[in-house]
Coordinates of C-alpha atoms and ligand atoms in Angstrom, one line a residue:
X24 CA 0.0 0.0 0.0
X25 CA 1.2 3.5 -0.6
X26 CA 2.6 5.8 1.9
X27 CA 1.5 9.5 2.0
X28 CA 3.2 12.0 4.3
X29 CA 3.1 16.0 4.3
X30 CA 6.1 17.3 2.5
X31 CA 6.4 20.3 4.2
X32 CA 8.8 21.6 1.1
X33 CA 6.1 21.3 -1.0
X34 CA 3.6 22.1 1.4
X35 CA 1.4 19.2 0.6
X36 CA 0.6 15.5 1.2
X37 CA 2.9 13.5 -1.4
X38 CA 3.7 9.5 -1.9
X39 CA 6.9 8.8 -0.3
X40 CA 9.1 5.9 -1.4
X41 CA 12.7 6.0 -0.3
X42 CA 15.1 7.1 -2.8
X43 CA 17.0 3.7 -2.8
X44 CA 14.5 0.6 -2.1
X45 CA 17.3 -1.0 0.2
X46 CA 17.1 1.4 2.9
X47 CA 15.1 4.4 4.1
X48 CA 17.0 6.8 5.3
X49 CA 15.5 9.0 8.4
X50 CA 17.3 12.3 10.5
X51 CA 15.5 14.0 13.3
X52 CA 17.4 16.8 15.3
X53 CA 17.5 15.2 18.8
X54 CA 17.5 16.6 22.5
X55 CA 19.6 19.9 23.0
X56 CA 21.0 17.8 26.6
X57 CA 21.8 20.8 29.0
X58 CA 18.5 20.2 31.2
X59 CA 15.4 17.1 31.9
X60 CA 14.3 16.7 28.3
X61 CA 10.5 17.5 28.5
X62 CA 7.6 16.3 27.5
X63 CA 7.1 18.8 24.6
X64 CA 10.4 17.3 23.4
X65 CA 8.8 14.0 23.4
X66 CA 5.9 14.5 21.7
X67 CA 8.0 15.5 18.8
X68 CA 10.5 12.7 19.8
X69 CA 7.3 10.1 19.6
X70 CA 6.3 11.7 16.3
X71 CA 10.0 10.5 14.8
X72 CA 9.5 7.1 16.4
X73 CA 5.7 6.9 15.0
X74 CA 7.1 7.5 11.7
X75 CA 9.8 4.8 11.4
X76 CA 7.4 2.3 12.8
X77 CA 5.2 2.8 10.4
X78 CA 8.1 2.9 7.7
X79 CA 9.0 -0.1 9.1
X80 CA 5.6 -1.7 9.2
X81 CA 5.5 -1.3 5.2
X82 CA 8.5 -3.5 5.3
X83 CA 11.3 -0.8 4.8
X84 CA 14.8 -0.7 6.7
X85 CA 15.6 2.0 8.0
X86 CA 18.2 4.1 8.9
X87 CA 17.7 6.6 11.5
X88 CA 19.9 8.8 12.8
X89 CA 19.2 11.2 15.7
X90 CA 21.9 14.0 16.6
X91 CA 22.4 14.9 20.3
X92 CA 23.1 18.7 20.6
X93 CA 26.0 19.2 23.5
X94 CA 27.5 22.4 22.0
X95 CA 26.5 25.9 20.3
X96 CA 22.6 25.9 21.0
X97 CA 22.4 29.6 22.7
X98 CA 19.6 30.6 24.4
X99 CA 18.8 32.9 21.7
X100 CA 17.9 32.0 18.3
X101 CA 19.2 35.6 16.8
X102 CA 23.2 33.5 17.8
X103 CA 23.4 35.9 20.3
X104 CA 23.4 34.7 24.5
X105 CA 24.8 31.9 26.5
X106 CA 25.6 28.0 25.0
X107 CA 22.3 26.2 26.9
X108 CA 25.2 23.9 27.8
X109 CA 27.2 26.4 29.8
X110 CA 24.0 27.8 31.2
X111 CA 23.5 24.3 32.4
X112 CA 27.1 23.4 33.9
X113 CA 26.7 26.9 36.2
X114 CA 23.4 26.2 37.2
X115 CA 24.4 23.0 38.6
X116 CA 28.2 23.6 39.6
X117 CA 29.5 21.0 36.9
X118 CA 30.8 21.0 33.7
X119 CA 29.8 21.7 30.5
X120 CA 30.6 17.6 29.8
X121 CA 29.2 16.4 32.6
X122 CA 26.1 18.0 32.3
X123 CA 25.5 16.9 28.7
X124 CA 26.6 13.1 29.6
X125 CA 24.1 13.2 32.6
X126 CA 21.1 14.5 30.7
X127 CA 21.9 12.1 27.6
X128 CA 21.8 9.1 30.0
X129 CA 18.6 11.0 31.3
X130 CA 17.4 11.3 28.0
X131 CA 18.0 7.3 26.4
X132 CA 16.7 5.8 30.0
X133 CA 13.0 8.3 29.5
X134 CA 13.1 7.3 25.6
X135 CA 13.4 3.5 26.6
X136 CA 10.5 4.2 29.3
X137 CA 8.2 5.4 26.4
X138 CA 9.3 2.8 24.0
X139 CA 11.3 4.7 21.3
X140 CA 12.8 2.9 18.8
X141 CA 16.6 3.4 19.6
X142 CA 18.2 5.5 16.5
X143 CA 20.7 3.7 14.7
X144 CA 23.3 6.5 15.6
X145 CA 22.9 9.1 18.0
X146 CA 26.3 11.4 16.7
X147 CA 27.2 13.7 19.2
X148 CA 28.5 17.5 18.2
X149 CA 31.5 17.3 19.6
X150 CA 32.4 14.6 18.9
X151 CA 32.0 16.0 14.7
X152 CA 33.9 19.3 15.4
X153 CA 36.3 18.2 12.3
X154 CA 33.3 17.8 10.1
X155 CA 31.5 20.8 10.6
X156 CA 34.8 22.5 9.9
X157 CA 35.1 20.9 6.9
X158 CA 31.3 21.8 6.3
X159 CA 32.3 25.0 6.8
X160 CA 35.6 25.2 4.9
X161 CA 33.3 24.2 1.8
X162 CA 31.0 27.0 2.2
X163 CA 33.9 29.1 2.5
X164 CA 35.5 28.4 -1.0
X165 CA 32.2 28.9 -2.2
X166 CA 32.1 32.0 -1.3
X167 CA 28.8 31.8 1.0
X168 CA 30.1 33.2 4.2
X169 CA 31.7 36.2 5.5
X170 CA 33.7 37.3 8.8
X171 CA 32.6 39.8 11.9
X172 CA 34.3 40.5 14.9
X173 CA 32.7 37.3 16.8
X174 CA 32.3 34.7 14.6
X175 CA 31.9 33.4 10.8
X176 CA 28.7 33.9 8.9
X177 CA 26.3 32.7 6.1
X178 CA 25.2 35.0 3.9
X179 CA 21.6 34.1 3.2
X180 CA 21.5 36.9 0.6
X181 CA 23.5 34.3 -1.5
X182 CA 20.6 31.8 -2.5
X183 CA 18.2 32.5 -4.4
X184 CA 15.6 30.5 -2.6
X185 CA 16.4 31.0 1.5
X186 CA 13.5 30.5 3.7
X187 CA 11.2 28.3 1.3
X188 CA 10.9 26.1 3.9
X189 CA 9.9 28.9 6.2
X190 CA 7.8 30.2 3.5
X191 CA 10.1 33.6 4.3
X192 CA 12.2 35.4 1.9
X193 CA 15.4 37.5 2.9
X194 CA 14.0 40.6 2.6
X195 CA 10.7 39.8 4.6
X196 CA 12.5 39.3 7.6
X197 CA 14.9 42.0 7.0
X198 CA 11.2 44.3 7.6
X199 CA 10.2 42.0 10.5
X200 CA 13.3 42.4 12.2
X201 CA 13.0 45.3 14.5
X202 CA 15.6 44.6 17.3
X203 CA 18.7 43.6 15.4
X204 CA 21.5 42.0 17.7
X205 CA 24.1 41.6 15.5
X206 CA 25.1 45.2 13.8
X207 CA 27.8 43.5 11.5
X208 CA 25.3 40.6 9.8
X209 CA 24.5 41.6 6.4
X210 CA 21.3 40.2 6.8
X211 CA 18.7 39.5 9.4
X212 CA 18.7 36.3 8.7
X213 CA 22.1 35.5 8.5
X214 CA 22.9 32.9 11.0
X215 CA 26.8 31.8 12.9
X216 CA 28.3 29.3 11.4
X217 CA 31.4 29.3 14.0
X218 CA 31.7 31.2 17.0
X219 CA 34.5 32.8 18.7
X220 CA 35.4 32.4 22.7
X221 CA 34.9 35.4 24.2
X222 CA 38.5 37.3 24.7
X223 CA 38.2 37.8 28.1
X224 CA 36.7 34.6 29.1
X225 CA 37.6 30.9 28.8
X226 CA 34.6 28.4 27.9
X227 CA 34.7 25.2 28.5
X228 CA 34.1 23.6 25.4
X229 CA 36.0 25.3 22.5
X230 CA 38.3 24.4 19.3
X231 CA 41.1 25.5 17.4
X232 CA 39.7 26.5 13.6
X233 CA 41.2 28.1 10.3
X234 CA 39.3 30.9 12.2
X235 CA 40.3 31.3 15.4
X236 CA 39.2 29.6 18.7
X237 CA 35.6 28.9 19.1
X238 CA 32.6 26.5 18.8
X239 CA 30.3 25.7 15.7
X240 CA 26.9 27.2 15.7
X241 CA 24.1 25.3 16.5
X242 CA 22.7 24.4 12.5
X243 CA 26.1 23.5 11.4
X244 CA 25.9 20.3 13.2
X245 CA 22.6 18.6 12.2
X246 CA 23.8 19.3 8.6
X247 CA 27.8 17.3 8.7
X248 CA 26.0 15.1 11.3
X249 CA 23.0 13.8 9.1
X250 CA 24.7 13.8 5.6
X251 CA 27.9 11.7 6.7
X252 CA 25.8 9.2 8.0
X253 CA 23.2 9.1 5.5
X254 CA 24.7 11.2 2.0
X255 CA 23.9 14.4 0.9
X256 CA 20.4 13.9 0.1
X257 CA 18.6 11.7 2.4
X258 CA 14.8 10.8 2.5
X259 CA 13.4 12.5 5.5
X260 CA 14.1 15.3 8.3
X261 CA 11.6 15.7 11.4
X262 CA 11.8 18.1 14.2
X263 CA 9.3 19.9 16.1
X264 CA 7.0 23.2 14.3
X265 CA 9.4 25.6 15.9
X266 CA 12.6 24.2 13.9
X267 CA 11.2 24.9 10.7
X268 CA 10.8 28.5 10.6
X269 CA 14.8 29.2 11.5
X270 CA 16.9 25.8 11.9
X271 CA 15.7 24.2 9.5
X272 CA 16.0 26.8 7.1
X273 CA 19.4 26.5 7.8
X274 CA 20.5 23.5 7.6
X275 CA 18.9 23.6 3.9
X276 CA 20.5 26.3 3.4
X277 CA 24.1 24.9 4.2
X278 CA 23.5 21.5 2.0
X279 CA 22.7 24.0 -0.9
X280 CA 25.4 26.2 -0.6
X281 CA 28.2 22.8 0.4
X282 CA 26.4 20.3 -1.5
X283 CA 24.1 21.7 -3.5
X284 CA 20.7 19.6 -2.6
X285 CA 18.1 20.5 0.1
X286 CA 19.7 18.0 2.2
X287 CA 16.6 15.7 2.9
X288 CA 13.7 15.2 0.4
X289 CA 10.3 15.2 2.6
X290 CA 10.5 18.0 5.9
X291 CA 8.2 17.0 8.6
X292 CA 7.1 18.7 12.1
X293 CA 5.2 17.8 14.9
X294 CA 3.1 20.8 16.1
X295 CA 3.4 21.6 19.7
X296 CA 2.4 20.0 22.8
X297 CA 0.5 22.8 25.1
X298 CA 0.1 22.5 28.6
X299 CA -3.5 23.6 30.1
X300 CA -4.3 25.1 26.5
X301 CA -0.9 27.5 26.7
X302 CA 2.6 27.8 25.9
X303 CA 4.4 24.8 28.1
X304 CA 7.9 26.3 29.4
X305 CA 10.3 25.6 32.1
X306 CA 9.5 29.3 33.8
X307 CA 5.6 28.3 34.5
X308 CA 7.2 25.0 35.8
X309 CA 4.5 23.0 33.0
X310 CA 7.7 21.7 31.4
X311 CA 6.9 18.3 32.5
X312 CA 9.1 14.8 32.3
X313 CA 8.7 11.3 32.7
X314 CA 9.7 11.1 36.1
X315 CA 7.0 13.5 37.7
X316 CA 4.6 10.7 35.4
X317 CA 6.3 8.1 37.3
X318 CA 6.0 10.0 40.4
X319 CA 2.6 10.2 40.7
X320 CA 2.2 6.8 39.5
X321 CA 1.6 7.3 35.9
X322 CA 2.6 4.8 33.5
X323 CA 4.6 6.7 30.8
X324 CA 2.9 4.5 28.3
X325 CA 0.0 6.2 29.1
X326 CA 1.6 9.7 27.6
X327 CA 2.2 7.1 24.4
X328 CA -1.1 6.7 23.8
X329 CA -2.1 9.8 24.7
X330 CA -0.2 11.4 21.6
X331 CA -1.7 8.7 19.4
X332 CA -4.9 10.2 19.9
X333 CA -4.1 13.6 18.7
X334 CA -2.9 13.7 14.7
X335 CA 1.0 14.9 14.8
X336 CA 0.0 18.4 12.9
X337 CA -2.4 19.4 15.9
X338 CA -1.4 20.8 19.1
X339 CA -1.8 18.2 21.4
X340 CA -3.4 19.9 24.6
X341 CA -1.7 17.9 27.8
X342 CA -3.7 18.1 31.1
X343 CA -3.4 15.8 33.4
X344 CA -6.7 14.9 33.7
X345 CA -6.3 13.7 29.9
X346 CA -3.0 11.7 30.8
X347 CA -5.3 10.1 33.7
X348 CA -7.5 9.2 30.7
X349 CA -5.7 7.7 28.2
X350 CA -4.2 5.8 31.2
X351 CA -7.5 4.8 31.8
X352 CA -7.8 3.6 28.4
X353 CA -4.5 1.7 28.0
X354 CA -5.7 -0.4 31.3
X355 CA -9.0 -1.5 30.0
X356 CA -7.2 -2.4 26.5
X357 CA -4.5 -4.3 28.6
X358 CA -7.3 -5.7 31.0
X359 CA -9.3 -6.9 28.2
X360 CA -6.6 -8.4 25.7
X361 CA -6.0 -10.5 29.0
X362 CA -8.9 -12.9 28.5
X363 CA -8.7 -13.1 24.4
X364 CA -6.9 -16.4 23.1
X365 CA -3.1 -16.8 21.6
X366 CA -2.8 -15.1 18.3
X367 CA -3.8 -17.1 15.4
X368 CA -4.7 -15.7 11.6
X369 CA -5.5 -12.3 12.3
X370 CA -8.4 -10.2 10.3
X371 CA -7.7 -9.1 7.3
X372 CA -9.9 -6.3 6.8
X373 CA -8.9 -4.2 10.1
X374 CA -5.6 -5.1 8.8
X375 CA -6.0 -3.5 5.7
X376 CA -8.2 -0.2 7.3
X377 CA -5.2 0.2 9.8
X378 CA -2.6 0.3 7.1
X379 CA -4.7 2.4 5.5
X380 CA -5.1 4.9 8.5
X381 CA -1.4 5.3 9.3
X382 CA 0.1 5.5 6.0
X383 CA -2.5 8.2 5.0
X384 CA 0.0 10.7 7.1
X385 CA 0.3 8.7 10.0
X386 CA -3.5 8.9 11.1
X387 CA -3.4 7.7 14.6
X388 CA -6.4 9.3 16.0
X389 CA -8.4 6.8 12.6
X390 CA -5.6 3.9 13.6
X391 CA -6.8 4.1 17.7
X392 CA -10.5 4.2 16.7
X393 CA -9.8 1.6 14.4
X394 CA -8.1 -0.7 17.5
X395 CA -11.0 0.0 19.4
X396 CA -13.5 -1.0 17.0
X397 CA -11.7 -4.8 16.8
X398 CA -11.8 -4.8 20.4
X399 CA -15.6 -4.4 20.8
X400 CA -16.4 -6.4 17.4
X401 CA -18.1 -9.7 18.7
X402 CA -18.4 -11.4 15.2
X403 CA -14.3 -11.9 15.4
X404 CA -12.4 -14.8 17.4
X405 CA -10.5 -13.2 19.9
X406 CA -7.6 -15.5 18.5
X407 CA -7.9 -13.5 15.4
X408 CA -8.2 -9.8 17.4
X409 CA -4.9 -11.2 19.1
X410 CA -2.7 -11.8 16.1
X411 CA -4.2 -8.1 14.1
X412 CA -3.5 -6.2 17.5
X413 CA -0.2 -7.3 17.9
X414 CA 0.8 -6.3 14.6
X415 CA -0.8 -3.1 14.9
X416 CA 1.4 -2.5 18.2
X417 CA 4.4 -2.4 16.1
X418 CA 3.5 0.9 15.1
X419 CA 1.7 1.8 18.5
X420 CA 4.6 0.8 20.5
X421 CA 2.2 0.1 23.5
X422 CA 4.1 -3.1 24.1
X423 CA 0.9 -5.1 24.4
X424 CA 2.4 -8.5 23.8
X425 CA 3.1 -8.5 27.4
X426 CA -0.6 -8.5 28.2
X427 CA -2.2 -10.4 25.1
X428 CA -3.8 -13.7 26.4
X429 CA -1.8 -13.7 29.5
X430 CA -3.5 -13.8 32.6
X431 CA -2.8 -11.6 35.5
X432 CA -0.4 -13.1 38.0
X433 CA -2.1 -11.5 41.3
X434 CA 0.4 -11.0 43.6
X435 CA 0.4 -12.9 47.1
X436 CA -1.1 -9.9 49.2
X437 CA -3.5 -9.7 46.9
X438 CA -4.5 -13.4 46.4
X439 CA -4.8 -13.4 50.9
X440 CA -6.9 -10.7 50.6
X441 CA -9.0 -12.3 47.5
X442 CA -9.2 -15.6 49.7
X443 CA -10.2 -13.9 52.9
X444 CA -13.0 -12.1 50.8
X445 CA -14.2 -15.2 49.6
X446 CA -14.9 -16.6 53.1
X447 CA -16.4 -12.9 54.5
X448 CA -18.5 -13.1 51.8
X449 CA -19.6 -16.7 52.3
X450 CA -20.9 -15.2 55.9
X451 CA -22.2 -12.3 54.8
X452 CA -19.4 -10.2 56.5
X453 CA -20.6 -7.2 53.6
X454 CA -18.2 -5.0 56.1
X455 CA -15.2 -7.0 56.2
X456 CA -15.3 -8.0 52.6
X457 CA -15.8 -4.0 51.7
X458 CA -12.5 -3.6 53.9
X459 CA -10.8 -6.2 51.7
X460 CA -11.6 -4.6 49.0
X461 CA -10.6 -1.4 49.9
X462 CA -7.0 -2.8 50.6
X463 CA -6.3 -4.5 47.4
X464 CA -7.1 -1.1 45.8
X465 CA -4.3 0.1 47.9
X466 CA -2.1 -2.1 45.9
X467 CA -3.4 -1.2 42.7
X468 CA -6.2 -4.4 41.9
X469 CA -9.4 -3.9 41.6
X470 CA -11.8 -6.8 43.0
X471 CA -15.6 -7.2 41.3
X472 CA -18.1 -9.7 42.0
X473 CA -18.9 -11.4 39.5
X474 CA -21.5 -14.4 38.9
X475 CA -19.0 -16.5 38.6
X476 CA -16.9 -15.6 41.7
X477 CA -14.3 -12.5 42.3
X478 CA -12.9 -11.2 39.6
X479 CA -9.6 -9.4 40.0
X480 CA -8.3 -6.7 37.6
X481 CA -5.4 -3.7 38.3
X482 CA -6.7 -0.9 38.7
Ligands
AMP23 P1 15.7 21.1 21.8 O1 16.0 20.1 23.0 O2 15.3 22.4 22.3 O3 16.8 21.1 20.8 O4 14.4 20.5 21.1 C1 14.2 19.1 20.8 C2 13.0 18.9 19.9 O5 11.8 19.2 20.7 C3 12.9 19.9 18.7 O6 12.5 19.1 17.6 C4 11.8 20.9 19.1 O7 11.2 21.4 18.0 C5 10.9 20.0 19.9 N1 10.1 20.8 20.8 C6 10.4 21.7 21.7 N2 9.3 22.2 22.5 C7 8.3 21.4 22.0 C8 6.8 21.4 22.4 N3 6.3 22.1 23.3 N4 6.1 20.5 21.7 C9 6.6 19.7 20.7 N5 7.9 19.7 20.4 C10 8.7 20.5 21.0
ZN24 ZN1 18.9 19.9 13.9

């Protein structure tokens, strides 16, 4: 079946087959590791990891490479301000490297928590400074950049076609740019290609260049990074709505003034995650993470599905009341996969209709529904259910194998408890068997009487 995703290059939904039929070749600009990756990161992380499922489910290998940004992402986008990393290291009295080791562990143990497929490569920046020099070099003889007192510079002015992406030309932002940091850029939207240390400060992480001490700017690295891995024209970019309107842009940029392509052939974006219908951001103290989910006792799976229900181009509203819900939803889908039998032939038709849903531009919110409906459909053997669901979860990434036709093993508290209820009951103890009751819900289970005895669920 054919794939369609939205091209944001082109601005609309086009069929995507990789360029070479032996692998599909995926980028998305990772974590920016000075700080707890949030869960506005995430969503556009899951997004990524939705897409090569479902690459995957058509039967393509692929190749996905996600960068991890530990140098020359300052706090401003205008390359003006503190490196987020040393903003980092003085906030919590370490350095620079330690701070970006500790919140990259942070950052693979959370992705593991929420099931992301692992990239293939996660390529560090500083570990590419020679790269992006080269990168850099290239543009040079080119004649694309130009010098000012702190750093090296492309000259946007240079291609005909800067901003597409954006849907911005040169000039526009020239007008919209009122407050204009940099006095020496040419342009407005000119961008740092290197960076020089300060004179009268030492930074922690810096390298010797043809220009001086310094440290690559921040779009420099996602475009050495992505096309040594993958070759100058690769299949697909993703990143979050935010990046295409200045990053990406420039990274574009860069392959067509080194390399002369637009670096990847389909853009994609996840719109934004909100948090109580507004901006999420670490000053309002909304930026959530996975361990305040785990700290009230949510599963993070539960934030899984919760992004499933909302297409990737919407802003995905996040309350907690909605995470509560689509935990509420995973647990009667677990609770009810429980009782069906071992996968057998599956049914063909949701089969089909779920394909259909997620490689129409990865329609989850039609692909849930459509899970849902073969849940509730009593004309189909549960055997059948089992084998489609399972398959589905390759792209859902709810790890329901763990729960399909396998009963709940109760633990021992639990099962006293149970038992103990069982013989109140049999004396009409309604008291003591409400008390029982009441404990096991302490422990997460959920006892109901049944006709046919207690029937115990997790909560
Ligand atoms: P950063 O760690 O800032 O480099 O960002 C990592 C990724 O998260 C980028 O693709 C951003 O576009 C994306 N991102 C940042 N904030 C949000 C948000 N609130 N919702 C969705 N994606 C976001
Ligand atoms: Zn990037």
């Amino acid at each position: 079946m054919e794939i369609k995703l939205y091209n944001a290059l082109t601005r609309r939904k086009e069929i995507f087959e990789p360029a070479d039929q032996d692998v599909t070749k995926v980028y998305a600009c990772g974590p920016t590791v000075y700080n707890t990756v949030s869960i506005g990161n995430f969503r556009t992380f899951l997004f990524s990891d939705l897409l090569v499922r479902t690459l995957e489910y058509n039967g393509q290998s692929v190749r996905y490479v996600m960068n991890i940004t530990d140098v020359g992402h300052l706090v401003s986008d205008g390359d003006d301000g503190e490196d987020k990393l040393e903003v980092g290291a003085a906030r919590e009295g370490k350095t620079a490297w330690e701070v970006a080791q500790e919140y990259t562990d942070q950052f693979l143990l959370d992705a593991d928590r929420l099931h992301l497929r692992r990239p293939d490569e996660l390529p560090r920046a500083t570990d590419h400074i020679e790269e992006q020099i080269n990168m850099i070099q290239e543009l040079e003889k080119k004649g694309f950049t130009y010098a000012t007192s702190d750093g090296i510079y492309f000259d946007t002015s240079k291609l005909d076609n800067y901003g597409e992406l954006a849907g911005q030309k040169v000039e526009d932002k020239e007008e919209g740019a009122r407050v204009e940091v940099n006095k020496e850029k040419k342009n407005a939207s000119d961008f740092a290609l290197w960076k020089f240390s300060p004179s009268d400060e030492k930074r922690q992480m810096e390298w010797e260049s043809p220009w001086g001490i310094g440290f690559p700017g921040w779009h420099i690295e996602c475009t050495a990074m992505s096309t040594k891995y993958l070759g100058n024209l690769y299949d697909i970019h993703t990143g979050g709505m935010d990046l295409k309107m200045v990053h990406h842009p420039n990274e574009i940029a860069q392959s067509e003034g080194a390399l002369g392509t637009t670096e990847a052939r389909f853009w994609m974006h996840a719109e934004f995650l909100q948090v109580d219908g507004g901006k999420m951001s670490k000053s309002l103290g909304n930026a959530y993470n996975v361990d305040d989910f785990i700290e009230k006792g949510i599963d993070p799976l539960a934030f899984r599905y919760l992004t499933l229900t909302a297409h990737y181009r919407s802003h995905l509203n996040f309350t907690w009341a909605s995470l509560e819900a689509a935990q509420s939803a995973l647990k009667k889908l677990r609770m009810i996969v429980r009782e069906w039998d071992t996968p057998a032939i599956g049914c063909a038709d949701y089969e089909r209709r779920f394909e259909g849903a997620v490689n129409d531009d990865l329609d989850t919110p039609q692909a849930v529904a459509i899970v849902w409906e073969l849940v509730h459909d009593a004309t189909q053997q549960t055997s059948a259910k089992a084998q489609s669901l399972l398959k589905f979860d390759a792209v859902l990434g709810l790890g329901l194998l763990d729960y399909i036709a396998r009963q709940l093993i109760v633990p021992e508290e639990v099962q006293k408890l149970v038992d103990e209820r069982a013989v109140a009951r049999d004396t009409k103890d309604w008291e003591e068997g409400d008390r029982l009751r009441d404990e096991a819900k302490k422990l997460g289970y959920v006892i109901e009487d049944t006709p046919d005895g207690q029937r115990v669920t997790e909560e």
